[in-house]
Amino acid sequence: MVNATKGLLISCDIPMAQFIINLNASLPASQKFIIHILDNTHMFVQSHASDMIRSAISDFREQNSYEKPS
């Protein structure tokens, strides 16, 4: 019998994949969203988590942006 799961395939570089894996690990077990890590740069996640992942990545990038002092 085939088991199918609806999800989202994420393809990214290794540092961003580690950020997403760390984000998943920081959540309680009932809120974890990674279904399967395929390799270092690809993972399969639950589709409802896409907005949360995008928001966390956006916040991370804003915190790590350099702004030249005026």
PDB file of N, CA, C and O in Angstrom, residues 3-5 7-9 12 14 18 21-22 26 31-32 39 41 43 45 47 51 66 69-70:
ATOM      1  N   ASN A   3       1.617   5.142   0.839  1.00  0.00           N
ATOM      2  CA  ASN A   3       1.246   6.241   1.726  1.00  0.00           C
ATOM      3  C   ASN A   3       1.716   7.531   1.089  1.00  0.00           C
ATOM      4  O   ASN A   3       2.895   7.674   0.773  1.00  0.00           O
ATOM      5  N   ALA A   4       0.807   8.467   0.894  1.00  0.00           N
ATOM      6  CA  ALA A   4       1.153   9.752   0.292  1.00  0.00           C
ATOM      7  C   ALA A   4       0.943  10.857   1.317  1.00  0.00           C
ATOM      8  O   ALA A   4      -0.022  10.835   2.074  1.00  0.00           O
ATOM      9  N   THR A   5       1.852  11.802   1.321  1.00  0.00           N
ATOM     10  CA  THR A   5       1.765  12.935   2.215  1.00  0.00           C
ATOM     11  C   THR A   5       1.886  14.211   1.405  1.00  0.00           C
ATOM     12  O   THR A   5       2.803  14.350   0.606  1.00  0.00           O
ATOM     13  N   GLY A   7       2.925  17.885   0.814  1.00  0.00           N
ATOM     14  CA  GLY A   7       3.970  18.700   1.406  1.00  0.00           C
ATOM     15  C   GLY A   7       4.595  19.642   0.414  1.00  0.00           C
ATOM     16  O   GLY A   7       4.089  19.844  -0.692  1.00  0.00           O
ATOM     17  N   LEU A   8       5.700  20.205   0.817  1.00  0.00           N
ATOM     18  CA  LEU A   8       6.411  21.214   0.053  1.00  0.00           C
ATOM     19  C   LEU A   8       7.882  20.829   0.000  1.00  0.00           C
ATOM     20  O   LEU A   8       8.480  20.514   1.029  1.00  0.00           O
ATOM     21  N   LEU A   9       8.464  20.835  -1.190  1.00  0.00           N
ATOM     22  CA  LEU A   9       9.881  20.540  -1.357  1.00  0.00           C
ATOM     23  C   LEU A   9      10.657  21.845  -1.269  1.00  0.00           C
ATOM     24  O   LEU A   9      10.383  22.787  -2.005  1.00  0.00           O
ATOM     25  N   CYS A  12      17.551  24.658  -1.009  1.00  0.00           N
ATOM     26  CA  CYS A  12      18.286  25.834  -0.543  1.00  0.00           C
ATOM     27  C   CYS A  12      19.758  25.470  -0.358  1.00  0.00           C
ATOM     28  O   CYS A  12      20.147  24.324  -0.534  1.00  0.00           O
ATOM     29  N   ILE A  14      23.274  25.032   1.987  1.00  0.00           N
ATOM     30  CA  ILE A  14      23.486  24.287   3.231  1.00  0.00           C
ATOM     31  C   ILE A  14      23.257  25.147   4.483  1.00  0.00           C
ATOM     32  O   ILE A  14      22.572  24.700   5.411  1.00  0.00           O
ATOM     33  N   GLN A  18      20.393  24.319   7.344  1.00  0.00           N
ATOM     34  CA  GLN A  18      20.687  24.141   8.763  1.00  0.00           C
ATOM     35  C   GLN A  18      19.847  25.085   9.619  1.00  0.00           C
ATOM     36  O   GLN A  18      19.416  24.720  10.712  1.00  0.00           O
ATOM     37  N   ILE A  21      16.403  23.478   9.782  1.00  0.00           N
ATOM     38  CA  ILE A  21      16.445  22.306  10.653  1.00  0.00           C
ATOM     39  C   ILE A  21      16.498  22.737  12.120  1.00  0.00           C
ATOM     40  O   ILE A  21      15.808  22.169  12.973  1.00  0.00           O
ATOM     41  N   ASN A  22      17.286  23.773  12.417  1.00  0.00           N
ATOM     42  CA  ASN A  22      17.362  24.284  13.778  1.00  0.00           C
ATOM     43  C   ASN A  22      16.028  24.889  14.210  1.00  0.00           C
ATOM     44  O   ASN A  22      15.607  24.726  15.363  1.00  0.00           O
ATOM     45  N   SER A  26      13.667  23.582  17.386  1.00  0.00           N
ATOM     46  CA  SER A  26      13.323  24.448  18.516  1.00  0.00           C
ATOM     47  C   SER A  26      11.831  24.416  18.844  1.00  0.00           C
ATOM     48  O   SER A  26      11.421  24.955  19.869  1.00  0.00           O
ATOM     49  N   GLN A  31       4.428  20.635  16.815  1.00  0.00           N
ATOM     50  CA  GLN A  31       4.513  21.680  15.801  1.00  0.00           C
ATOM     51  C   GLN A  31       5.650  21.473  14.809  1.00  0.00           C
ATOM     52  O   GLN A  31       5.870  22.316  13.950  1.00  0.00           O
ATOM     53  N   LYS A  32       6.370  20.373  14.903  1.00  0.00           N
ATOM     54  CA  LYS A  32       7.481  20.117  13.974  1.00  0.00           C
ATOM     55  C   LYS A  32       6.933  19.950  12.565  1.00  0.00           C
ATOM     56  O   LYS A  32       5.879  19.356  12.364  1.00  0.00           O
ATOM     57  N   ASP A  39      18.578  15.482   1.465  1.00  0.00           N
ATOM     58  CA  ASP A  39      20.034  15.588   1.458  1.00  0.00           C
ATOM     59  C   ASP A  39      20.395  16.930   2.085  1.00  0.00           C
ATOM     60  O   ASP A  39      19.563  17.551   2.740  1.00  0.00           O
ATOM     61  N   THR A  41      20.760  19.835   0.912  1.00  0.00           N
ATOM     62  CA  THR A  41      20.143  21.048   0.369  1.00  0.00           C
ATOM     63  C   THR A  41      18.668  20.887   0.010  1.00  0.00           C
ATOM     64  O   THR A  41      18.070  21.816  -0.539  1.00  0.00           O
ATOM     65  N   MET A  43      14.738  19.344   1.405  1.00  0.00           N
ATOM     66  CA  MET A  43      13.921  18.743   2.454  1.00  0.00           C
ATOM     67  C   MET A  43      12.454  18.822   2.075  1.00  0.00           C
ATOM     68  O   MET A  43      12.052  19.682   1.286  1.00  0.00           O
ATOM     69  N   VAL A  45       8.728  19.290   3.624  1.00  0.00           N
ATOM     70  CA  VAL A  45       8.080  19.822   4.823  1.00  0.00           C
ATOM     71  C   VAL A  45       6.567  19.863   4.631  1.00  0.00           C
ATOM     72  O   VAL A  45       6.067  19.792   3.510  1.00  0.00           O
ATOM     73  N   SER A  47       3.081  21.456   4.126  1.00  0.00           N
ATOM     74  CA  SER A  47       2.773  22.642   3.318  1.00  0.00           C
ATOM     75  C   SER A  47       2.254  23.813   4.146  1.00  0.00           C
ATOM     76  O   SER A  47       2.452  24.964   3.765  1.00  0.00           O
ATOM     77  N   ASP A  51       4.506  29.662   5.253  1.00  0.00           N
ATOM     78  CA  ASP A  51       4.490  31.066   5.674  1.00  0.00           C
ATOM     79  C   ASP A  51       5.364  31.286   6.906  1.00  0.00           C
ATOM     80  O   ASP A  51       6.064  32.287   7.013  1.00  0.00           O
ATOM     81  N   TYR A  66      23.927  44.144   6.999  1.00  0.00           N
ATOM     82  CA  TYR A  66      24.836  45.220   7.393  1.00  0.00           C
ATOM     83  C   TYR A  66      24.326  46.540   6.802  1.00  0.00           C
ATOM     84  O   TYR A  66      24.024  46.623   5.620  1.00  0.00           O
ATOM     85  N   PRO A  69      26.897  52.800   8.732  1.00  0.00           N
ATOM     86  CA  PRO A  69      26.515  53.934   9.575  1.00  0.00           C
ATOM     87  C   PRO A  69      26.638  55.246   8.799  1.00  0.00           C
ATOM     88  O   PRO A  69      27.532  55.394   7.965  1.00  0.00           O
ATOM     89  N   SER A  70      25.768  56.181   9.100  1.00  0.00           N
ATOM     90  CA  SER A  70      25.811  57.447   8.384  1.00  0.00           C
ATOM     91  C   SER A  70      26.617  58.498   9.115  1.00  0.00           C
ATOM     92  O   SER A  70      27.084  58.392  10.162  1.00  0.00           O
TER      93      SER A  70
END
